[in-house]
PDB file of C-alpha atoms in Angstrom:
ATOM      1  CA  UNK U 150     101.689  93.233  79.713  1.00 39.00           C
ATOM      2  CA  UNK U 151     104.561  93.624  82.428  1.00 49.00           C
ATOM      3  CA  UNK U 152     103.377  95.092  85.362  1.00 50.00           C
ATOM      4  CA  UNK U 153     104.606  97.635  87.187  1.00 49.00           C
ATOM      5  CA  UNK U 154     106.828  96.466  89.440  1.00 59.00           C
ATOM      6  CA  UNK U 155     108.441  93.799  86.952  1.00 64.00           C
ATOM      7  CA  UNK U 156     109.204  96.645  84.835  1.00 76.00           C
ATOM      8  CA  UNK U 157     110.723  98.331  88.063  1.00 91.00           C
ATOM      9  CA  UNK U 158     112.909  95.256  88.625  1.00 95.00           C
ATOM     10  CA  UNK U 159     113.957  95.520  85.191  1.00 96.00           C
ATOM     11  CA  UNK U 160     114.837  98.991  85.374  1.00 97.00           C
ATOM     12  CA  UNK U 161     116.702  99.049  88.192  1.00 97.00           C
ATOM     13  CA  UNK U 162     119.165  96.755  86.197  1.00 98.00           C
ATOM     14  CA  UNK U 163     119.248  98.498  82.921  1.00 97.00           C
ATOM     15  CA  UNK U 164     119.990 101.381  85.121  1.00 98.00           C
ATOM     16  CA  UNK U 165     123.027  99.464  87.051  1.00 98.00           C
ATOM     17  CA  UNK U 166     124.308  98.613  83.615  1.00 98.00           C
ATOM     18  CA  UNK U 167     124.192 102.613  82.163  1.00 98.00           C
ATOM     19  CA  UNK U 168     125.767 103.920  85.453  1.00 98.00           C
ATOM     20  CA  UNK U 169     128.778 101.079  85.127  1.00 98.00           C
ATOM     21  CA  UNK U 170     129.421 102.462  81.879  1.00 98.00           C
ATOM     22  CA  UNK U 171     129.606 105.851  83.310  1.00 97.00           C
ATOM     23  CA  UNK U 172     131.965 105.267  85.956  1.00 97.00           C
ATOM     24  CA  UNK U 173     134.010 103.228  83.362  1.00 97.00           C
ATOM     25  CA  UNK U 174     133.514 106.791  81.304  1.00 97.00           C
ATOM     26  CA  UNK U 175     135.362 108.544  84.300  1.00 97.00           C
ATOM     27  CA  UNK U 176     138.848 106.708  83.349  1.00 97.00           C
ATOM     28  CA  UNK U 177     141.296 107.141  86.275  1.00 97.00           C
ATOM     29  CA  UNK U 178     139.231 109.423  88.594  1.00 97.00           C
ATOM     30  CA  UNK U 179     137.151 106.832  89.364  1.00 97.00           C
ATOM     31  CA  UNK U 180     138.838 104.850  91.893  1.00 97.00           C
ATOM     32  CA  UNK U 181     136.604 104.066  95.299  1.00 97.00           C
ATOM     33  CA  UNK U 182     138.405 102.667  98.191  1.00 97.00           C
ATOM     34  CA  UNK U 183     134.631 100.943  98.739  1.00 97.00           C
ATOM     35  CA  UNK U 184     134.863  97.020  97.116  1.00 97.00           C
ATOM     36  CA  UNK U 185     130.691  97.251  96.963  1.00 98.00           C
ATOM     37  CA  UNK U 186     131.494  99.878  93.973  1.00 98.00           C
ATOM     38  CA  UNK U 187     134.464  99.092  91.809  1.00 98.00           C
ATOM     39  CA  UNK U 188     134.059  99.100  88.450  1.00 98.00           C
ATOM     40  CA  UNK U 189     134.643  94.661  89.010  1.00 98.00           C
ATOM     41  CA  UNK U 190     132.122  94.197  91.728  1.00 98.00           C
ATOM     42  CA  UNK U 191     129.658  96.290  90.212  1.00 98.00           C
ATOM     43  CA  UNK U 192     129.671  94.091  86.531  1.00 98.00           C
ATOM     44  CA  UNK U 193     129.690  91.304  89.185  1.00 98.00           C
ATOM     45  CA  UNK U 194     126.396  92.916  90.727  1.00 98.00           C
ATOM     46  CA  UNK U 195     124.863  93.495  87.162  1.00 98.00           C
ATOM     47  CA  UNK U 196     125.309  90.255  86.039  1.00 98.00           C
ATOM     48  CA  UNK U 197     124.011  88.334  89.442  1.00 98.00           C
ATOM     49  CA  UNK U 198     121.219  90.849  89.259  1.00 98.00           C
ATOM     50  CA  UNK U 199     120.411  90.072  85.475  1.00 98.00           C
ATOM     51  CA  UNK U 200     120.188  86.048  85.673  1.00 98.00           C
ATOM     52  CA  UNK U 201     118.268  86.946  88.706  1.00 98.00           C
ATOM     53  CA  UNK U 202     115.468  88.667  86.181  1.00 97.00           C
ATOM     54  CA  UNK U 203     116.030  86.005  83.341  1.00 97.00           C
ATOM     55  CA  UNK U 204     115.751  83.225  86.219  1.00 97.00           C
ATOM     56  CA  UNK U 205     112.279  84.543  88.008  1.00 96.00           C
ATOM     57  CA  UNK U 206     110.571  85.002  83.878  1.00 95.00           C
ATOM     58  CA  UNK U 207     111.895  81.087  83.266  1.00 96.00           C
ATOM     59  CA  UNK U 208     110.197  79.823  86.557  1.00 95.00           C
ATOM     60  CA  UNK U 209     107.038  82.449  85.831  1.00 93.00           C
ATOM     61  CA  UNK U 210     106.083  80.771  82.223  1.00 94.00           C
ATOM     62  CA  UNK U 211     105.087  77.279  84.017  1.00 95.00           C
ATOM     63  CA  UNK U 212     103.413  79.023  87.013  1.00 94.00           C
ATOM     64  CA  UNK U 213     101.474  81.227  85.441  1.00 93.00           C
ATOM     65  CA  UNK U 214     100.716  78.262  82.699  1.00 94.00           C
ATOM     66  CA  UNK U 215      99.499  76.111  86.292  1.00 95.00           C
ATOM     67  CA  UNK U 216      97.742  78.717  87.572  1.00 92.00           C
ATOM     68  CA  UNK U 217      95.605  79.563  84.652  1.00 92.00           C
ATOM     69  CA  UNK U 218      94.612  75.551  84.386  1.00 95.00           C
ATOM     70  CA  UNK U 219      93.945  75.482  87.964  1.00 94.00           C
ATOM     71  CA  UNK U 220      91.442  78.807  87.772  1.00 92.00           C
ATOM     72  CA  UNK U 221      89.518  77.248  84.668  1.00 94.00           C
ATOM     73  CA  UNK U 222      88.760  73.711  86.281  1.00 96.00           C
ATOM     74  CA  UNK U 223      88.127  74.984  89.573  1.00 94.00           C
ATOM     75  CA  UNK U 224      85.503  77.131  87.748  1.00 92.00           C
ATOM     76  CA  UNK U 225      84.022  74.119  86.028  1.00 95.00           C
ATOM     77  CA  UNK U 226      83.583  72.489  89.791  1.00 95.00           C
ATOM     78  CA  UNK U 227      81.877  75.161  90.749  1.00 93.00           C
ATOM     79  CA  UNK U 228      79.260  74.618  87.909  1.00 94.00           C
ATOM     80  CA  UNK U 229      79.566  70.906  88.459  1.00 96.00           C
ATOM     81  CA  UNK U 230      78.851  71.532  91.941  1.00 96.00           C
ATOM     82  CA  UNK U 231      75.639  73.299  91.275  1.00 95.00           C
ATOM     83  CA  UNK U 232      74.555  70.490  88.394  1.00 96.00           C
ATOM     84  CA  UNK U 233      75.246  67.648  91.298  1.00 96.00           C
ATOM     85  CA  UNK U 234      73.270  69.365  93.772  1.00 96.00           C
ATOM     86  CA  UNK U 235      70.400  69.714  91.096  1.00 95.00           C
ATOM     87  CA  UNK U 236      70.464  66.296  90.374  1.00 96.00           C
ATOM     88  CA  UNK U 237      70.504  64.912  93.790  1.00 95.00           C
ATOM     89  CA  UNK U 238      67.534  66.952  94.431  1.00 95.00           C
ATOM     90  CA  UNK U 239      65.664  65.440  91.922  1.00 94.00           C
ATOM     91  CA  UNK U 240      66.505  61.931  93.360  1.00 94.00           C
ATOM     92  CA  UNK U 241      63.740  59.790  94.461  1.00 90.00           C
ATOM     93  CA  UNK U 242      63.664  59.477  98.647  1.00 89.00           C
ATOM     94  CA  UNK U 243      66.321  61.716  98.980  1.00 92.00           C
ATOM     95  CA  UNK U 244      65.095  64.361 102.164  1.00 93.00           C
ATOM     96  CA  UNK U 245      64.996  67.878 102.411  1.00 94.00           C
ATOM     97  CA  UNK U 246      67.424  67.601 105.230  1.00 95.00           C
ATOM     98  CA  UNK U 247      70.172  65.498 102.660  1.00 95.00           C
ATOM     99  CA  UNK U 248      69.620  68.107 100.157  1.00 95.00           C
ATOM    100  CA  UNK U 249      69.736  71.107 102.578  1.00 95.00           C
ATOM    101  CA  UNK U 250      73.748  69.543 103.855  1.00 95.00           C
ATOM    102  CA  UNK U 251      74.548  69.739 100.150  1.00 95.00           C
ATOM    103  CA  UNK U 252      73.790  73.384 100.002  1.00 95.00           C
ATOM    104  CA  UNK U 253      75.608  74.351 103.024  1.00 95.00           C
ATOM    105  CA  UNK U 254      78.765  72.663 101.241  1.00 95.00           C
ATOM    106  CA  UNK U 255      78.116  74.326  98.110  1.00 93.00           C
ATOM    107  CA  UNK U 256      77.690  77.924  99.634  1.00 92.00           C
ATOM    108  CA  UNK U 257      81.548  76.806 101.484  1.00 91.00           C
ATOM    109  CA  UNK U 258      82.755  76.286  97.427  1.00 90.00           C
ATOM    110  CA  UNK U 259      81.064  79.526  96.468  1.00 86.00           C
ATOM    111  CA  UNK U 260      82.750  81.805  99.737  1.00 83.00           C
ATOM    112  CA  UNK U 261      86.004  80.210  99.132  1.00 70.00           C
ATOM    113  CA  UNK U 262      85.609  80.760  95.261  1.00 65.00           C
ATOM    114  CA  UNK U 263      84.706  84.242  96.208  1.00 59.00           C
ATOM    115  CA  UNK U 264      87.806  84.949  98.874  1.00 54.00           C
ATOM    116  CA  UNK U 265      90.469  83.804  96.182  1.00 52.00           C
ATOM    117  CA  UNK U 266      88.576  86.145  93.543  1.00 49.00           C
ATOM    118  CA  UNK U 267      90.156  89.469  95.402  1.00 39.00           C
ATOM    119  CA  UNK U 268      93.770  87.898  94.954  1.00 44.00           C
ATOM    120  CA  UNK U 269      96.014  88.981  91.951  1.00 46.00           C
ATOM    121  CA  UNK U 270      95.679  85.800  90.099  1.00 53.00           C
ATOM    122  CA  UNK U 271      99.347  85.642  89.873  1.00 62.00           C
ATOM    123  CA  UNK U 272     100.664  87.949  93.000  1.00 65.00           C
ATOM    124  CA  UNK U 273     104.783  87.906  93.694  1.00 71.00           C
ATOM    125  CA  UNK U 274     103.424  88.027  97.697  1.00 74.00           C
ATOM    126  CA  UNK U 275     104.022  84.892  99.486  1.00 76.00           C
ATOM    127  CA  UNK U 276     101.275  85.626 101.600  1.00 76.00           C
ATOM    128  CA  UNK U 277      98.666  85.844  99.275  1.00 80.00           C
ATOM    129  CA  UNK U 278      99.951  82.890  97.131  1.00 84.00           C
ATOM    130  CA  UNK U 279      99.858  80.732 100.271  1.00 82.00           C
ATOM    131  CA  UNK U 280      96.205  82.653 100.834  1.00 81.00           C
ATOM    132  CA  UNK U 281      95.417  81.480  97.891  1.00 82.00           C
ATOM    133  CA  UNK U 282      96.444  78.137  97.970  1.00 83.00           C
ATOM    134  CA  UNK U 283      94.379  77.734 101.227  1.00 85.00           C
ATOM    135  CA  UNK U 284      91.360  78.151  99.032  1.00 88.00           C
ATOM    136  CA  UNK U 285      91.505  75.912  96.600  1.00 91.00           C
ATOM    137  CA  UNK U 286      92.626  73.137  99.497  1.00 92.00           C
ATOM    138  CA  UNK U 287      89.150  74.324 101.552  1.00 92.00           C
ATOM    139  CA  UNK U 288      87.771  73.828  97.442  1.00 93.00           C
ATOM    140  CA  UNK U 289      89.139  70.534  96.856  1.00 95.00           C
ATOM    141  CA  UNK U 290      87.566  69.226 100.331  1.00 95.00           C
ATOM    142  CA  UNK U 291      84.496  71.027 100.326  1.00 95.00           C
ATOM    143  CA  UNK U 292      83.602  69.162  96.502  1.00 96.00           C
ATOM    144  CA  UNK U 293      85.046  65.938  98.178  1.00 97.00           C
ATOM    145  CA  UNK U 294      82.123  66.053 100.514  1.00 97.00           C
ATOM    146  CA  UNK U 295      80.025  66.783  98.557  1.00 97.00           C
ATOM    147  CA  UNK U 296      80.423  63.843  96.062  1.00 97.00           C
ATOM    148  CA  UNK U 297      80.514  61.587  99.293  1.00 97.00           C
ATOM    149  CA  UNK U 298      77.380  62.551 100.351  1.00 96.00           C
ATOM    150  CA  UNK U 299      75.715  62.279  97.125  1.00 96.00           C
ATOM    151  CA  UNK U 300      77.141  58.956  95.904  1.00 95.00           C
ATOM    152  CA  UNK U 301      76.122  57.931  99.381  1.00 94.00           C
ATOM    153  CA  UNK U 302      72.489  57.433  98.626  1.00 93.00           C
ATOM    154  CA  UNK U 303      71.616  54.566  96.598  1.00 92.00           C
ATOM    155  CA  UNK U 304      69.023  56.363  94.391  1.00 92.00           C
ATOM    156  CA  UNK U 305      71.284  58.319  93.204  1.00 94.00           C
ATOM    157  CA  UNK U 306      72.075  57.358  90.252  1.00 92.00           C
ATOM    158  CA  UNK U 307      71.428  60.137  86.863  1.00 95.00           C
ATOM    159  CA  UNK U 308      71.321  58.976  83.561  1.00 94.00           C
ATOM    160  CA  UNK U 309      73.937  62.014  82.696  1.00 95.00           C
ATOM    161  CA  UNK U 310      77.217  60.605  82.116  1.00 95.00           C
ATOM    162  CA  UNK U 311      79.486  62.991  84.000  1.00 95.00           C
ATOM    163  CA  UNK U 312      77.014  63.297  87.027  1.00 96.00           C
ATOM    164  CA  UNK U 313      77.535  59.395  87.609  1.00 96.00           C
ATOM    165  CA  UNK U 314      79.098  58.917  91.174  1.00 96.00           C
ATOM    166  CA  UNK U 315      82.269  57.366  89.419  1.00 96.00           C
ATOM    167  CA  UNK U 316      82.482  60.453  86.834  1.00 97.00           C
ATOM    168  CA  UNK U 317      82.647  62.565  89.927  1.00 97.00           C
ATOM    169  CA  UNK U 318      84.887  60.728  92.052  1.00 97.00           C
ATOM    170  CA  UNK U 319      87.722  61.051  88.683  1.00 97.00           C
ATOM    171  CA  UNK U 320      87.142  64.725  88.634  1.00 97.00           C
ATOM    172  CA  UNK U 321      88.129  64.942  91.924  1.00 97.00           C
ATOM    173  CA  UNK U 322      91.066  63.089  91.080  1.00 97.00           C
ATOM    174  CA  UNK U 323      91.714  65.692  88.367  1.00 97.00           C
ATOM    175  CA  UNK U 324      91.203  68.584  90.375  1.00 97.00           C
ATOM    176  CA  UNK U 325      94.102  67.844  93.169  1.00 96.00           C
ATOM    177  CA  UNK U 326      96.157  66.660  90.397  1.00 97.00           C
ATOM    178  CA  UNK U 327      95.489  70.327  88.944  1.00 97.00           C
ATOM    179  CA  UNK U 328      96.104  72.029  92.496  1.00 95.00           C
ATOM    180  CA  UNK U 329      99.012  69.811  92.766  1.00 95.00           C
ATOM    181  CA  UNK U 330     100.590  70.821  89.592  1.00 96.00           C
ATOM    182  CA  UNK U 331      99.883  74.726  90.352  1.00 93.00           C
ATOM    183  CA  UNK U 332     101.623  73.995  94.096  1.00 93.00           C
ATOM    184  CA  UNK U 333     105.023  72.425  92.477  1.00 95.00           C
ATOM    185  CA  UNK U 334     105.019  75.098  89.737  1.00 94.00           C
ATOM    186  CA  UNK U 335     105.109  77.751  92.948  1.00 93.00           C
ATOM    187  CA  UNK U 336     107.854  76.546  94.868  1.00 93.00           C
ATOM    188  CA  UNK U 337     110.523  77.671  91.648  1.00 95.00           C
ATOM    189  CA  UNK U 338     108.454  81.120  91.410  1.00 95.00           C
ATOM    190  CA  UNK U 339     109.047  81.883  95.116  1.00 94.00           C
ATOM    191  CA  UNK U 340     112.577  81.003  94.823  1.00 95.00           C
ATOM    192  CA  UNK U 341     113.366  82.957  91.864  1.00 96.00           C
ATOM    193  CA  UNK U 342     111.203  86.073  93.882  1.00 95.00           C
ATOM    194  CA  UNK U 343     113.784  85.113  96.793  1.00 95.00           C
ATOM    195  CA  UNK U 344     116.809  85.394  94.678  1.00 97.00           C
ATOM    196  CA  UNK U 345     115.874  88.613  92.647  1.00 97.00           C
ATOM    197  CA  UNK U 346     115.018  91.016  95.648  1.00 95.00           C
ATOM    198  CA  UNK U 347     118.248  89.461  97.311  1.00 97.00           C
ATOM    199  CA  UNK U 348     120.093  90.815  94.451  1.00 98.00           C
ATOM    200  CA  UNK U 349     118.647  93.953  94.074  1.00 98.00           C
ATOM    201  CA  UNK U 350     116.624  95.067  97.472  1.00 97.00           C
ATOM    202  CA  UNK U 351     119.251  93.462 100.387  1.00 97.00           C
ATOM    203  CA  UNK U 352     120.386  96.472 102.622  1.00 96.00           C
ATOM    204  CA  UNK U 353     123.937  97.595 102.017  1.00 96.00           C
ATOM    205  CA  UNK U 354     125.040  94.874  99.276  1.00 97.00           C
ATOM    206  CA  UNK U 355     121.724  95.185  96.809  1.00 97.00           C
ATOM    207  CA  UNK U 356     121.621  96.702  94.085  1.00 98.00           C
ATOM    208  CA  UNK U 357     119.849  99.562  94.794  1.00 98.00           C
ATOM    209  CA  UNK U 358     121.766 100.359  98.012  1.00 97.00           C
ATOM    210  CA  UNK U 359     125.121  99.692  95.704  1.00 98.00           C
ATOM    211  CA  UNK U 360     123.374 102.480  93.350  1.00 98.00           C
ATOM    212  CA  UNK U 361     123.120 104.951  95.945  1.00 98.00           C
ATOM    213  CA  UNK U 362     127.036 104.664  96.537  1.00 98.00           C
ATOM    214  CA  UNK U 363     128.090 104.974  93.549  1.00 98.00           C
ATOM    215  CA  UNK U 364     126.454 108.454  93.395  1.00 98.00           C
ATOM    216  CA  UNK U 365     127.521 109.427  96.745  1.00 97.00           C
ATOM    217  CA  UNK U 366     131.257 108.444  96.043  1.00 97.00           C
ATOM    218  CA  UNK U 367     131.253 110.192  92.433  1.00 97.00           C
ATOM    219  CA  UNK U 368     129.288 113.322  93.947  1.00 96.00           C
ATOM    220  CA  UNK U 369     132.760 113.703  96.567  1.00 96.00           C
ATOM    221  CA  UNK U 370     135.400 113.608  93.337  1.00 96.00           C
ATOM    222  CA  UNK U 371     136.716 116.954  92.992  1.00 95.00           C
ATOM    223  CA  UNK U 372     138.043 116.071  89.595  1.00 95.00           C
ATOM    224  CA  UNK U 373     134.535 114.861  88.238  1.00 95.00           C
ATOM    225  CA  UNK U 374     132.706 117.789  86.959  1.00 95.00           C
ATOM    226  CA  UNK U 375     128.723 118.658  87.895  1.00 95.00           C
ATOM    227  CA  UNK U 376     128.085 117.714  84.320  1.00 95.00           C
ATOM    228  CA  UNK U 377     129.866 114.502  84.417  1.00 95.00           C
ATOM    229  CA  UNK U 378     128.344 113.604  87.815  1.00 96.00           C
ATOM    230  CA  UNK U 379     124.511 114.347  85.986  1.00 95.00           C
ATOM    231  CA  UNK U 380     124.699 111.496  83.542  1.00 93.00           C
ATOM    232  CA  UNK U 381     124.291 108.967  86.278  1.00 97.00           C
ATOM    233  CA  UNK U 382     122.535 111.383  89.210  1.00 96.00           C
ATOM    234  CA  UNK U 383     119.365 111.135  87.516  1.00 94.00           C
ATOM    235  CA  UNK U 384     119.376 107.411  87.047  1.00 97.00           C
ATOM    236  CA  UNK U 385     116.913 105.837  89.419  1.00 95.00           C
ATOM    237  CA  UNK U 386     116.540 102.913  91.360  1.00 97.00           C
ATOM    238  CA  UNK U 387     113.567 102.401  92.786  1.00 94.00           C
ATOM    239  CA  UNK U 388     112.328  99.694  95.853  1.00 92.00           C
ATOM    240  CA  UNK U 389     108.851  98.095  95.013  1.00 87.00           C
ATOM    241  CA  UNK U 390     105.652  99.719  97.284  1.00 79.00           C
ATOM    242  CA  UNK U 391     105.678  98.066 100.474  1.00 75.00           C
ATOM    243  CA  UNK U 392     102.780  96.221 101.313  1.00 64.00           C
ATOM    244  CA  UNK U 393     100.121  97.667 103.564  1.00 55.00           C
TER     245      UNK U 393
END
């Protein structure tokens, strides 16, 4: 389901393209002085605005598709995490001490785990996407240690296939190949982001701005009527919540 905001975005477009046909409606008396609102720079402005929208969903499919991958194997590290720890516990000669380091890493995997769990999995916020990326870096080192402290000590050594220290090294591997994959699917996302609000949200030549001109401009024509002027006055265009 489309959230809120994405459905805003969209809006605001659909809404460009009703109040063009409008104005086109208005024949001759529409004839601004203002080149941000004839009836050529505003198709311009819908079209820019559109492939803007169509652009951001392209470059959303393989992020979201990379972020999903990266949430489920990070979850399986944390479980992995918690079956090493077990195991090197159980290891002959291994001290209360060794095993007491391997919790304090674990409990790092489990706060970080717990810090990217009050993010929108798939926010449009820079911030919070860098945020989140932060985590799952802190993640990726955090299980590093800990399979470097555990393959460390000779004894250990568990009969369990994907506890063996070179089972754990290649999910390692896997998991910054994962994180990596999520991070290059990003940089198209934040681009697209970039490029829509340009389009729509930049002061004065976005679309929204462009919007409120139109109306202002049409409202001033003696020879449109108050009836004429209503099919695009209550046509809305709408900036997304600022952040708090």
């Amino acid at each position: 389901m489309a959230s809120t905001s994405e459905t805003g975005h969209a809006k605001n477009v659909a809404n460009l393209n009703t109040m063009i046909s409008r104005c086109i409606g208005y024949g001759a008396r529409y004839a601004p002085t203002n080149p941000l609102i004839i009836i050529a720079a505003l198709q311009t402005l819908y079209t820019n605005a559109n492939k803007a929208l169509i652009a951001l969903n392209t470059a959303k499919t393989p992020y979201t598709k990379a972020v999903n991958a990266r949430q489920l194997i990070f979850a399986e590290m944390e479980k992995l995490a918690t079956r090493i720890l077990n195991a090197f516990d159980a290891t002959y000669e291994v001290t209360d001490k060794m095993v007491d380091d391997a919790k304090t890493i674990i409990r790092k995997i489990r706060g970080e785990r717990k810090s990217k769990r009050i993010l929108n999995p798939l926010p449009e916020d820079p911030i919070q996407i860098s945020v989140s990326q932060q985590s799952y870096d802190s993640q990726v080192q955090h299980y590093n240690k800990l399979v470097a402290l555990v393959t460390a000590e000779p004894g250990y050594d568990p009969n369990e296939t994907e506890l063996k220290p070179d089972q754990l090294i290649a999910f390692g591997i896997q998991l910054q190949t994962v994180h990596n994959a999520a991070i290059n699917a990003t940089t198209p996302y934040l681009q697209a982001i970039a490029n829509r609000n340009k389009e729509l949200y930049t002061e004065k030549t976005g679309l929204v701005d462009v919007a409120a001109e139109v109306k202002k401009y049409v409202k001033s024509v003696k020879d449109i009527t108050l009836a004429e002027f209503r099919q695009i006055s209550g046509l809305r265009f709408r900036r997304p919540p600022k952040k708090k």
